[in-house]
Amino acid sequence: MKIYWIKAQAPRRVLALIKHLGIDAECIEVDLRAGGLKSPSYLALNPNGKAPTMVDGDVTLWESSAIMAYLCAKTGSDMWPVQHPAEQIEILRWLSWNDNHWSRAVGPFYFEHVIKPTFHLGEPDCSELTATMPELRKLAAVLDNHLEQRDFVACDRLTLADFQLASMACEWRHADMPFADFPHVARWLDRLMDIPGWADPWPARATGKQVPTLANA
Ligand SMILES: N[C@@H](CCC(=O)N[C@@H](CS)C(=O)NCC(=O)O)C(=O)O
């Protein structure tokens, strides 16, 4: 199995899951700045030109939540409970909430404070963040209320919903996200950091970054 990744939040979820479940995978860092995600060979795998992408035998998959569900189904992990439709629906509700609302609210903070320095895209411009703060606070209140009596987002245990919602929010302290005002969100994010694969999901960079060719795809 191969996982193509860059050092950003969507690949982070998949790489964390791989470490957490102990899955044997070849993790190939794509050189974003050299145009690796837009190379014809990469676009043949993922026409969106985004990371992550998984190749497992005949199966090529993009979208981190779908890749995570595939990995759980393959290994029998209850982080995506294939045998329990009611639990899947509970998790799916939060995956959808993330993709349609939460990720759009935390995304600008993550981009300015994490992505820009990681990929040398210039200084953070915080002027945009003031305008998005009310929406982030509104959604953080929804999540904080939900987590008041819970340690995890869904099913009273670690599921894909936690990795989906936390992939940008986990950077809250240095990305200026206001979660000090939302103690249950802060507690949930901090406790996820007790999971070794979540705290440090990044593979070793022994072989350097690559622009994949069809031969190594
Ligand atoms: N919804 C997709 C998001 C994929 C995505 O936007 N990946 C970003 C990194 S988090 C990316 O590849 N950005 C590089 C680019 O757009 O050039 C998923 O969950 O896999």
mmCIF file of N, CA and C in Angstrom, residues 72-206:
data_model
loop_
_atom_site.group_PDB
_atom_site.id
_atom_site.type_symbol
_atom_site.label_atom_id
_atom_site.label_comp_id
_atom_site.label_asym_id
_atom_site.label_seq_id
_atom_site.Cartn_x
_atom_site.Cartn_y
_atom_site.Cartn_z
ATOM 1 N N CYS A 72 -9.975 1.286 7.945
ATOM 2 C CA CYS A 72 -10.666 0.661 9.079
ATOM 3 C C CYS A 72 -11.372 -0.614 8.641
ATOM 4 N N ALA A 73 -12.030 -0.566 7.483
ATOM 5 C CA ALA A 73 -12.713 -1.763 6.988
ATOM 6 C C ALA A 73 -11.705 -2.878 6.735
ATOM 7 N N LYS A 74 -10.553 -2.499 6.195
ATOM 8 C CA LYS A 74 -9.527 -3.504 5.869
ATOM 9 C C LYS A 74 -8.956 -4.157 7.125
ATOM 10 N N THR A 75 -8.835 -3.373 8.192
ATOM 11 C CA THR A 75 -8.192 -3.900 9.404
ATOM 12 C C THR A 75 -9.203 -4.300 10.480
ATOM 13 N N GLY A 76 -10.489 -4.034 10.256
ATOM 14 C CA GLY A 76 -11.499 -4.367 11.260
ATOM 15 C C GLY A 76 -11.535 -3.393 12.424
ATOM 16 N N SER A 77 -11.064 -2.169 12.216
ATOM 17 C CA SER A 77 -11.076 -1.189 13.310
ATOM 18 C C SER A 77 -12.480 -0.605 13.502
ATOM 19 N N ASP A 78 -12.894 -0.490 14.771
ATOM 20 C CA ASP A 78 -14.209 0.094 15.045
ATOM 21 C C ASP A 78 -14.186 1.626 15.023
ATOM 22 N N MET A 79 -13.056 2.208 14.602
ATOM 23 C CA MET A 79 -13.086 3.664 14.379
ATOM 24 C C MET A 79 -14.026 4.010 13.214
ATOM 25 N N TRP A 80 -14.257 3.049 12.319
ATOM 26 C CA TRP A 80 -15.342 3.135 11.322
ATOM 27 C C TRP A 80 -16.056 1.789 11.371
ATOM 28 N N PRO A 81 -17.160 1.704 12.131
ATOM 29 C CA PRO A 81 -17.765 0.409 12.461
ATOM 30 C C PRO A 81 -18.632 -0.144 11.334
ATOM 31 N N VAL A 82 -18.017 -0.910 10.461
ATOM 32 C CA VAL A 82 -18.726 -1.387 9.264
ATOM 33 C C VAL A 82 -19.944 -2.244 9.614
ATOM 34 N N GLN A 83 -19.939 -2.866 10.785
ATOM 35 C CA GLN A 83 -21.056 -3.755 11.151
ATOM 36 C C GLN A 83 -22.194 -3.018 11.851
ATOM 37 N N HIS A 84 -22.043 -1.720 12.088
ATOM 38 C CA HIS A 84 -23.032 -1.016 12.913
ATOM 39 C C HIS A 84 -23.533 0.247 12.215
ATOM 40 N N PRO A 85 -24.598 0.103 11.419
ATOM 41 C CA PRO A 85 -25.107 1.263 10.665
ATOM 42 C C PRO A 85 -25.461 2.457 11.553
ATOM 43 N N ALA A 86 -26.046 2.222 12.724
ATOM 44 C CA ALA A 86 -26.431 3.368 13.567
ATOM 45 C C ALA A 86 -25.199 4.151 14.005
ATOM 46 N N GLU A 87 -24.120 3.431 14.323
ATOM 47 C CA GLU A 87 -22.880 4.129 14.702
ATOM 48 C C GLU A 87 -22.271 4.846 13.488
ATOM 49 N N GLN A 88 -22.341 4.214 12.325
ATOM 50 C CA GLN A 88 -21.832 4.877 11.116
ATOM 51 C C GLN A 88 -22.571 6.196 10.879
ATOM 52 N N ILE A 89 -23.882 6.169 11.087
ATOM 53 C CA ILE A 89 -24.688 7.385 10.869
ATOM 54 C C ILE A 89 -24.266 8.471 11.859
ATOM 55 N N GLU A 90 -24.018 8.069 13.103
ATOM 56 C CA GLU A 90 -23.581 9.050 14.107
ATOM 57 C C GLU A 90 -22.238 9.680 13.701
ATOM 58 N N ILE A 91 -21.329 8.848 13.235
ATOM 59 C CA ILE A 91 -20.013 9.360 12.800
ATOM 60 C C ILE A 91 -20.172 10.226 11.551
ATOM 61 N N LEU A 92 -21.004 9.744 10.620
ATOM 62 C CA LEU A 92 -21.197 10.465 9.355
ATOM 63 C C LEU A 92 -21.766 11.861 9.579
ATOM 64 N N ARG A 93 -22.620 11.998 10.568
ATOM 65 C CA ARG A 93 -23.165 13.317 10.899
ATOM 66 C C ARG A 93 -22.029 14.311 11.181
ATOM 67 N N TRP A 94 -21.024 13.831 11.951
ATOM 68 C CA TRP A 94 -19.934 14.738 12.325
ATOM 69 C C TRP A 94 -18.933 14.926 11.196
ATOM 70 N N LEU A 95 -18.735 13.903 10.371
ATOM 71 C CA LEU A 95 -17.868 14.090 9.197
ATOM 72 C C LEU A 95 -18.472 15.163 8.293
ATOM 73 N N SER A 96 -19.772 15.097 8.128
ATOM 74 C CA SER A 96 -20.463 16.052 7.277
ATOM 75 C C SER A 96 -20.429 17.463 7.892
ATOM 76 N N TRP A 97 -20.649 17.532 9.204
ATOM 77 C CA TRP A 97 -20.587 18.830 9.904
ATOM 78 C C TRP A 97 -19.193 19.429 9.732
ATOM 79 N N ASN A 98 -18.197 18.568 9.847
ATOM 80 C CA ASN A 98 -16.833 19.067 9.647
ATOM 81 C C ASN A 98 -16.662 19.648 8.244
ATOM 82 N N ASP A 99 -17.003 18.855 7.242
ATOM 83 C CA ASP A 99 -16.672 19.257 5.869
ATOM 84 C C ASP A 99 -17.483 20.473 5.419
ATOM 85 N N ASN A 100 -18.694 20.613 5.952
ATOM 86 C CA ASN A 100 -19.548 21.716 5.502
ATOM 87 C C ASN A 100 -19.451 22.968 6.361
ATOM 88 N N HIS A 101 -19.024 22.824 7.608
ATOM 89 C CA HIS A 101 -19.055 23.980 8.518
ATOM 90 C C HIS A 101 -17.724 24.191 9.264
ATOM 91 N N TRP A 102 -17.354 23.199 10.080
ATOM 92 C CA TRP A 102 -16.214 23.359 10.983
ATOM 93 C C TRP A 102 -14.920 23.626 10.223
ATOM 94 N N SER A 103 -14.643 22.828 9.194
ATOM 95 C CA SER A 103 -13.361 22.980 8.485
ATOM 96 C C SER A 103 -13.283 24.351 7.811
ATOM 97 N N ARG A 104 -14.433 24.887 7.394
ATOM 98 C CA ARG A 104 -14.419 26.208 6.748
ATOM 99 C C ARG A 104 -14.147 27.318 7.759
ATOM 100 N N ALA A 105 -14.524 27.062 9.021
ATOM 101 C CA ALA A 105 -14.311 28.083 10.051
ATOM 102 C C ALA A 105 -12.890 28.033 10.613
ATOM 103 N N VAL A 106 -12.355 26.828 10.835
ATOM 104 C CA VAL A 106 -10.989 26.739 11.371
ATOM 105 C C VAL A 106 -9.940 26.895 10.260
ATOM 106 N N GLY A 107 -10.343 26.610 9.006
ATOM 107 C CA GLY A 107 -9.395 26.594 7.891
ATOM 108 C C GLY A 107 -8.586 27.867 7.719
ATOM 109 N N PRO A 108 -9.203 29.053 7.754
ATOM 110 C CA PRO A 108 -8.412 30.280 7.570
ATOM 111 C C PRO A 108 -7.331 30.468 8.643
ATOM 112 N N PHE A 109 -7.626 30.086 9.889
ATOM 113 C CA PHE A 109 -6.638 30.193 10.970
ATOM 114 C C PHE A 109 -5.475 29.228 10.713
ATOM 115 N N TYR A 110 -5.850 28.023 10.312
ATOM 116 C CA TYR A 110 -4.836 27.002 10.024
ATOM 117 C C TYR A 110 -3.973 27.447 8.840
ATOM 118 N N PHE A 111 -4.604 27.994 7.816
ATOM 119 C CA PHE A 111 -3.836 28.396 6.633
ATOM 120 C C PHE A 111 -2.833 29.495 6.978
ATOM 121 N N GLU A 112 -3.310 30.514 7.674
ATOM 122 C CA GLU A 112 -2.424 31.643 7.964
ATOM 123 C C GLU A 112 -1.268 31.264 8.900
ATOM 124 N N HIS A 113 -1.576 30.435 9.926
ATOM 125 C CA HIS A 113 -0.588 30.187 10.974
ATOM 126 C C HIS A 113 0.186 28.881 10.824
ATOM 127 N N VAL A 114 -0.315 27.944 10.027
ATOM 128 C CA VAL A 114 0.370 26.652 9.897
ATOM 129 C C VAL A 114 0.845 26.411 8.458
ATOM 130 N N ILE A 115 -0.072 26.549 7.507
ATOM 131 C CA ILE A 115 0.308 26.246 6.115
ATOM 132 C C ILE A 115 1.314 27.263 5.571
ATOM 133 N N LYS A 116 1.068 28.541 5.824
ATOM 134 C CA LYS A 116 1.996 29.544 5.285
ATOM 135 C C LYS A 116 3.427 29.318 5.752
ATOM 136 N N PRO A 117 3.672 29.157 7.071
ATOM 137 C CA PRO A 117 5.060 28.897 7.464
ATOM 138 C C PRO A 117 5.589 27.546 6.988
ATOM 139 N N THR A 118 4.730 26.532 6.943
ATOM 140 C CA THR A 118 5.211 25.205 6.528
ATOM 141 C C THR A 118 5.711 25.226 5.085
ATOM 142 N N PHE A 119 4.976 25.929 4.217
ATOM 143 C CA PHE A 119 5.323 25.907 2.790
ATOM 144 C C PHE A 119 5.929 27.230 2.316
ATOM 145 N N HIS A 120 6.376 28.052 3.275
ATOM 146 C CA HIS A 120 7.078 29.295 2.941
ATOM 147 C C HIS A 120 6.249 30.170 2.000
ATOM 148 N N LEU A 121 4.999 30.418 2.420
ATOM 149 C CA LEU A 121 4.076 31.197 1.583
ATOM 150 C C LEU A 121 3.924 32.628 2.076
ATOM 151 N N GLY A 122 4.851 33.075 2.894
ATOM 152 C CA GLY A 122 4.802 34.460 3.350
ATOM 153 C C GLY A 122 4.278 34.583 4.764
ATOM 154 N N GLU A 123 4.205 35.830 5.215
ATOM 155 C CA GLU A 123 3.771 36.130 6.582
ATOM 156 C C GLU A 123 2.268 35.916 6.737
ATOM 157 N N PRO A 124 1.811 35.478 7.920
ATOM 158 C CA PRO A 124 0.369 35.393 8.149
ATOM 159 C C PRO A 124 -0.285 36.755 7.992
ATOM 160 N N ASP A 125 -1.459 36.766 7.379
ATOM 161 C CA ASP A 125 -2.260 37.978 7.259
ATOM 162 C C ASP A 125 -3.516 37.772 8.104
ATOM 163 N N CYS A 126 -3.498 38.336 9.304
ATOM 164 C CA CYS A 126 -4.573 38.062 10.263
ATOM 165 C C CYS A 126 -5.799 38.944 10.044
ATOM 166 N N SER A 127 -5.731 39.860 9.065
ATOM 167 C CA SER A 127 -6.869 40.759 8.856
ATOM 168 C C SER A 127 -8.123 39.984 8.458
ATOM 169 N N GLU A 128 -7.931 38.902 7.709
ATOM 170 C CA GLU A 128 -9.071 38.089 7.276
ATOM 171 C C GLU A 128 -9.713 37.344 8.445
ATOM 172 N N LEU A 129 -8.915 37.071 9.476
ATOM 173 C CA LEU A 129 -9.388 36.176 10.535
ATOM 174 C C LEU A 129 -10.428 36.843 11.432
ATOM 175 N N THR A 130 -10.340 38.135 11.567
ATOM 176 C CA THR A 130 -11.305 38.844 12.418
ATOM 177 C C THR A 130 -12.726 38.618 11.909
ATOM 178 N N ALA A 131 -12.874 38.657 10.598
ATOM 179 C CA ALA A 131 -14.212 38.524 10.018
ATOM 180 C C ALA A 131 -14.775 37.114 10.205
ATOM 181 N N THR A 132 -13.906 36.120 10.248
ATOM 182 C CA THR A 132 -14.397 34.736 10.345
ATOM 183 C C THR A 132 -14.562 34.279 11.799
ATOM 184 N N MET A 133 -14.061 35.099 12.746
ATOM 185 C CA MET A 133 -14.104 34.701 14.163
ATOM 186 C C MET A 133 -15.523 34.426 14.677
ATOM 187 N N PRO A 134 -16.527 35.261 14.370
ATOM 188 C CA PRO A 134 -17.873 34.978 14.904
ATOM 189 C C PRO A 134 -18.400 33.603 14.493
ATOM 190 N N GLU A 135 -18.181 33.213 13.248
ATOM 191 C CA GLU A 135 -18.646 31.902 12.802
ATOM 192 C C GLU A 135 -17.896 30.788 13.533
ATOM 193 N N LEU A 136 -16.587 30.962 13.714
ATOM 194 C CA LEU A 136 -15.825 29.941 14.438
ATOM 195 C C LEU A 136 -16.328 29.825 15.879
ATOM 196 N N ARG A 137 -16.597 30.942 16.518
ATOM 197 C CA ARG A 137 -17.080 30.890 17.907
ATOM 198 C C ARG A 137 -18.462 30.238 17.982
ATOM 199 N N LYS A 138 -19.296 30.505 17.002
ATOM 200 C CA LYS A 138 -20.639 29.904 16.983
ATOM 201 C C LYS A 138 -20.530 28.374 16.889
ATOM 202 N N LEU A 139 -19.685 27.908 16.000
ATOM 203 C CA LEU A 139 -19.532 26.454 15.822
ATOM 204 C C LEU A 139 -18.802 25.823 17.008
ATOM 205 N N ALA A 140 -17.823 26.535 17.545
ATOM 206 C CA ALA A 140 -17.105 26.017 18.719
ATOM 207 C C ALA A 140 -18.064 25.836 19.890
ATOM 208 N N ALA A 141 -19.053 26.718 20.002
ATOM 209 C CA ALA A 141 -20.047 26.579 21.079
ATOM 210 C C ALA A 141 -20.877 25.305 20.885
ATOM 211 N N VAL A 142 -21.216 24.988 19.640
ATOM 212 C CA VAL A 142 -21.968 23.750 19.357
ATOM 213 C C VAL A 142 -21.139 22.540 19.780
ATOM 214 N N LEU A 143 -19.866 22.527 19.385
ATOM 215 C CA LEU A 143 -19.003 21.383 19.708
ATOM 216 C C LEU A 143 -18.721 21.313 21.212
ATOM 217 N N ASP A 144 -18.520 22.478 21.811
ATOM 218 C CA ASP A 144 -18.230 22.517 23.258
ATOM 219 C C ASP A 144 -19.409 21.947 24.057
ATOM 220 N N ASN A 145 -20.588 22.323 23.674
ATOM 221 C CA ASN A 145 -21.784 21.820 24.342
ATOM 222 C C ASN A 145 -21.895 20.301 24.153
ATOM 223 N N HIS A 146 -21.614 19.837 22.952
ATOM 224 C CA HIS A 146 -21.679 18.397 22.672
ATOM 225 C C HIS A 146 -20.653 17.630 23.507
ATOM 226 N N LEU A 147 -19.478 18.216 23.681
ATOM 227 C CA LEU A 147 -18.387 17.500 24.372
ATOM 228 C C LEU A 147 -18.432 17.652 25.895
ATOM 229 N N GLU A 148 -19.383 18.425 26.386
ATOM 230 C CA GLU A 148 -19.405 18.699 27.823
ATOM 231 C C GLU A 148 -19.398 17.420 28.658
ATOM 232 N N GLN A 149 -20.176 16.423 28.218
ATOM 233 C CA GLN A 149 -20.253 15.159 28.968
ATOM 234 C C GLN A 149 -19.559 14.027 28.220
ATOM 235 N N ARG A 150 -18.704 14.376 27.257
ATOM 236 C CA ARG A 150 -18.096 13.323 26.424
ATOM 237 C C ARG A 150 -16.590 13.521 26.308
ATOM 238 N N ASP A 151 -15.884 12.393 26.104
ATOM 239 C CA ASP A 151 -14.451 12.466 25.822
ATOM 240 C C ASP A 151 -14.158 12.403 24.327
ATOM 241 N N PHE A 152 -15.125 11.899 23.553
ATOM 242 C CA PHE A 152 -14.938 11.740 22.105
ATOM 243 C C PHE A 152 -16.167 12.284 21.375
ATOM 244 N N VAL A 153 -16.004 12.551 20.081
ATOM 245 C CA VAL A 153 -17.077 13.202 19.326
ATOM 246 C C VAL A 153 -18.265 12.269 19.093
ATOM 247 N N ALA A 154 -18.004 10.986 18.836
ATOM 248 C CA ALA A 154 -19.103 10.064 18.508
ATOM 249 C C ALA A 154 -18.874 8.714 19.164
ATOM 250 N N CYS A 155 -19.961 8.028 19.452
ATOM 251 C CA CYS A 155 -19.942 6.609 19.865
ATOM 252 C C CYS A 155 -19.205 6.349 21.180
ATOM 253 N N ASP A 156 -18.922 7.377 21.960
ATOM 254 C CA ASP A 156 -18.226 7.224 23.247
ATOM 255 C C ASP A 156 -16.875 6.529 23.137
ATOM 256 N N ARG A 157 -16.251 6.646 21.986
ATOM 257 C CA ARG A 157 -14.892 6.100 21.832
ATOM 258 C C ARG A 157 -14.225 6.835 20.666
ATOM 259 N N LEU A 158 -12.942 6.580 20.498
ATOM 260 C CA LEU A 158 -12.213 7.201 19.387
ATOM 261 C C LEU A 158 -12.764 6.674 18.057
ATOM 262 N N THR A 159 -13.148 7.599 17.178
ATOM 263 C CA THR A 159 -13.609 7.209 15.835
ATOM 264 C C THR A 159 -12.995 8.157 14.807
ATOM 265 N N LEU A 160 -13.340 7.907 13.549
ATOM 266 C CA LEU A 160 -12.862 8.793 12.484
ATOM 267 C C LEU A 160 -13.337 10.230 12.682
ATOM 268 N N ALA A 161 -14.453 10.393 13.386
ATOM 269 C CA ALA A 161 -14.965 11.753 13.606
ATOM 270 C C ALA A 161 -13.941 12.599 14.367
ATOM 271 N N ASP A 162 -13.253 11.997 15.336
ATOM 272 C CA ASP A 162 -12.250 12.771 16.094
ATOM 273 C C ASP A 162 -11.113 13.211 15.179
ATOM 274 N N PHE A 163 -10.596 12.283 14.383
ATOM 275 C CA PHE A 163 -9.475 12.649 13.504
ATOM 276 C C PHE A 163 -9.924 13.673 12.450
ATOM 277 N N GLN A 164 -11.168 13.537 11.975
ATOM 278 C CA GLN A 164 -11.656 14.468 10.951
ATOM 279 C C GLN A 164 -11.766 15.890 11.517
ATOM 280 N N LEU A 165 -12.359 16.006 12.700
ATOM 281 C CA LEU A 165 -12.608 17.345 13.265
ATOM 282 C C LEU A 165 -11.344 17.982 13.844
ATOM 283 N N ALA A 166 -10.388 17.145 14.263
ATOM 284 C CA ALA A 166 -9.229 17.695 14.986
ATOM 285 C C ALA A 166 -8.034 18.009 14.088
ATOM 286 N N SER A 167 -8.119 17.712 12.800
ATOM 287 C CA SER A 167 -6.905 17.788 11.977
ATOM 288 C C SER A 167 -6.363 19.209 11.833
ATOM 289 N N MET A 168 -7.211 20.203 11.877
ATOM 290 C CA MET A 168 -6.726 21.598 11.908
ATOM 291 C C MET A 168 -6.824 22.175 13.318
ATOM 292 N N ALA A 169 -7.900 21.821 14.007
ATOM 293 C CA ALA A 169 -8.125 22.391 15.340
ATOM 294 C C ALA A 169 -7.023 22.016 16.325
ATOM 295 N N CYS A 170 -6.326 20.900 16.072
ATOM 296 C CA CYS A 170 -5.257 20.480 16.988
ATOM 297 C C CYS A 170 -4.135 21.521 17.067
ATOM 298 N N GLU A 171 -4.083 22.404 16.092
ATOM 299 C CA GLU A 171 -3.051 23.458 16.084
ATOM 300 C C GLU A 171 -3.556 24.734 16.761
ATOM 301 N N TRP A 172 -4.599 24.610 17.580
ATOM 302 C CA TRP A 172 -5.325 25.813 18.018
ATOM 303 C C TRP A 172 -4.477 26.801 18.778
ATOM 304 N N ARG A 173 -3.520 26.309 19.566
ATOM 305 C CA ARG A 173 -2.789 27.263 20.415
ATOM 306 C C ARG A 173 -1.948 28.223 19.583
ATOM 307 N N HIS A 174 -1.204 27.715 18.619
ATOM 308 C CA HIS A 174 -0.385 28.673 17.862
ATOM 309 C C HIS A 174 -1.068 29.161 16.589
ATOM 310 N N ALA A 175 -2.323 28.722 16.353
ATOM 311 C CA ALA A 175 -3.064 29.253 15.204
ATOM 312 C C ALA A 175 -4.128 30.256 15.649
ATOM 313 N N ASP A 176 -4.052 30.662 16.914
ATOM 314 C CA ASP A 176 -4.949 31.723 17.419
ATOM 315 C C ASP A 176 -6.423 31.365 17.367
ATOM 316 N N MET A 177 -6.740 30.081 17.442
ATOM 317 C CA MET A 177 -8.156 29.693 17.521
ATOM 318 C C MET A 177 -8.601 29.878 18.986
ATOM 319 N N PRO A 178 -9.803 30.352 19.208
ATOM 320 C CA PRO A 178 -10.180 30.846 20.543
ATOM 321 C C PRO A 178 -10.679 29.751 21.500
ATOM 322 N N PHE A 179 -10.069 28.594 21.489
ATOM 323 C CA PHE A 179 -10.645 27.479 22.242
ATOM 324 C C PHE A 179 -10.351 27.530 23.745
ATOM 325 N N ALA A 180 -9.532 28.483 24.173
ATOM 326 C CA ALA A 180 -9.400 28.685 25.625
ATOM 327 C C ALA A 180 -10.759 29.061 26.210
ATOM 328 N N ASP A 181 -11.620 29.641 25.384
ATOM 329 C CA ASP A 181 -12.975 30.013 25.843
ATOM 330 C C ASP A 181 -13.961 28.842 25.730
ATOM 331 N N PHE A 182 -13.505 27.718 25.203
ATOM 332 C CA PHE A 182 -14.373 26.550 25.000
ATOM 333 C C PHE A 182 -13.672 25.341 25.629
ATOM 334 N N PRO A 183 -13.769 25.212 26.969
ATOM 335 C CA PRO A 183 -12.897 24.279 27.692
ATOM 336 C C PRO A 183 -13.088 22.812 27.320
ATOM 337 N N HIS A 184 -14.281 22.435 26.893
ATOM 338 C CA HIS A 184 -14.482 21.025 26.538
ATOM 339 C C HIS A 184 -13.836 20.707 25.184
ATOM 340 N N VAL A 185 -13.849 21.672 24.286
ATOM 341 C CA VAL A 185 -13.126 21.509 23.017
ATOM 342 C C VAL A 185 -11.625 21.412 23.299
ATOM 343 N N ALA A 186 -11.120 22.288 24.140
ATOM 344 C CA ALA A 186 -9.684 22.277 24.465
ATOM 345 C C ALA A 186 -9.284 20.971 25.138
ATOM 346 N N ARG A 187 -10.114 20.503 26.071
ATOM 347 C CA ARG A 187 -9.814 19.232 26.770
ATOM 348 C C ARG A 187 -9.784 18.072 25.778
ATOM 349 N N TRP A 188 -10.783 18.024 24.898
ATOM 350 C CA TRP A 188 -10.843 16.953 23.882
ATOM 351 C C TRP A 188 -9.590 16.982 22.990
ATOM 352 N N LEU A 189 -9.230 18.163 22.498
ATOM 353 C CA LEU A 189 -8.054 18.263 21.620
ATOM 354 C C LEU A 189 -6.781 17.868 22.357
ATOM 355 N N ASP A 190 -6.657 18.295 23.602
ATOM 356 C CA ASP A 190 -5.435 17.976 24.353
ATOM 357 C C ASP A 190 -5.350 16.487 24.657
ATOM 358 N N ARG A 191 -6.485 15.862 24.946
ATOM 359 C CA ARG A 191 -6.446 14.420 25.236
ATOM 360 C C ARG A 191 -6.127 13.590 23.993
ATOM 361 N N LEU A 192 -6.547 14.075 22.830
ATOM 362 C CA LEU A 192 -6.172 13.350 21.600
ATOM 363 C C LEU A 192 -4.652 13.284 21.456
ATOM 364 N N MET A 193 -3.980 14.306 21.976
ATOM 365 C CA MET A 193 -2.518 14.330 21.880
ATOM 366 C C MET A 193 -1.857 13.242 22.730
ATOM 367 N N ASP A 194 -2.626 12.560 23.575
ATOM 368 C CA ASP A 194 -2.082 11.400 24.305
ATOM 369 C C ASP A 194 -1.959 10.173 23.397
ATOM 370 N N ILE A 195 -2.557 10.245 22.208
ATOM 371 C CA ILE A 195 -2.458 9.125 21.252
ATOM 372 C C ILE A 195 -1.184 9.325 20.438
ATOM 373 N N PRO A 196 -0.201 8.443 20.589
ATOM 374 C CA PRO A 196 1.097 8.705 19.941
ATOM 375 C C PRO A 196 1.000 8.950 18.432
ATOM 376 N N GLY A 197 0.193 8.149 17.745
ATOM 377 C CA GLY A 197 0.081 8.304 16.291
ATOM 378 C C GLY A 197 -0.558 9.630 15.899
ATOM 379 N N TRP A 198 -1.401 10.148 16.776
ATOM 380 C CA TRP A 198 -2.023 11.459 16.501
ATOM 381 C C TRP A 198 -1.041 12.592 16.815
ATOM 382 N N ALA A 199 -0.336 12.440 17.919
ATOM 383 C CA ALA A 199 0.585 13.504 18.320
ATOM 384 C C ALA A 199 1.716 13.674 17.303
ATOM 385 N N ASP A 200 2.176 12.570 16.741
ATOM 386 C CA ASP A 200 3.282 12.649 15.773
ATOM 387 C C ASP A 200 2.993 11.721 14.592
ATOM 388 N N PRO A 201 2.167 12.182 13.663
ATOM 389 C CA PRO A 201 1.759 11.309 12.552
ATOM 390 C C PRO A 201 2.748 11.264 11.390
ATOM 391 N N TRP A 202 3.729 12.186 11.402
ATOM 392 C CA TRP A 202 4.520 12.371 10.177
ATOM 393 C C TRP A 202 5.567 11.282 10.009
ATOM 394 N N PRO A 203 5.619 10.666 8.834
ATOM 395 C CA PRO A 203 6.655 9.654 8.578
ATOM 396 C C PRO A 203 8.041 10.289 8.548
ATOM 397 N N ALA A 204 9.050 9.450 8.764
ATOM 398 C CA ALA A 204 10.428 9.930 8.642
ATOM 399 C C ALA A 204 10.656 10.385 7.204
ATOM 400 N N ARG A 205 11.532 11.384 7.057
ATOM 401 C CA ARG A 205 11.769 11.916 5.713
ATOM 402 C C ARG A 205 13.064 11.382 5.126
ATOM 403 N N ALA A 206 13.312 10.084 5.335
ATOM 404 C CA ALA A 206 14.597 9.522 4.942
ATOM 405 C C ALA A 206 14.881 9.652 3.452
#
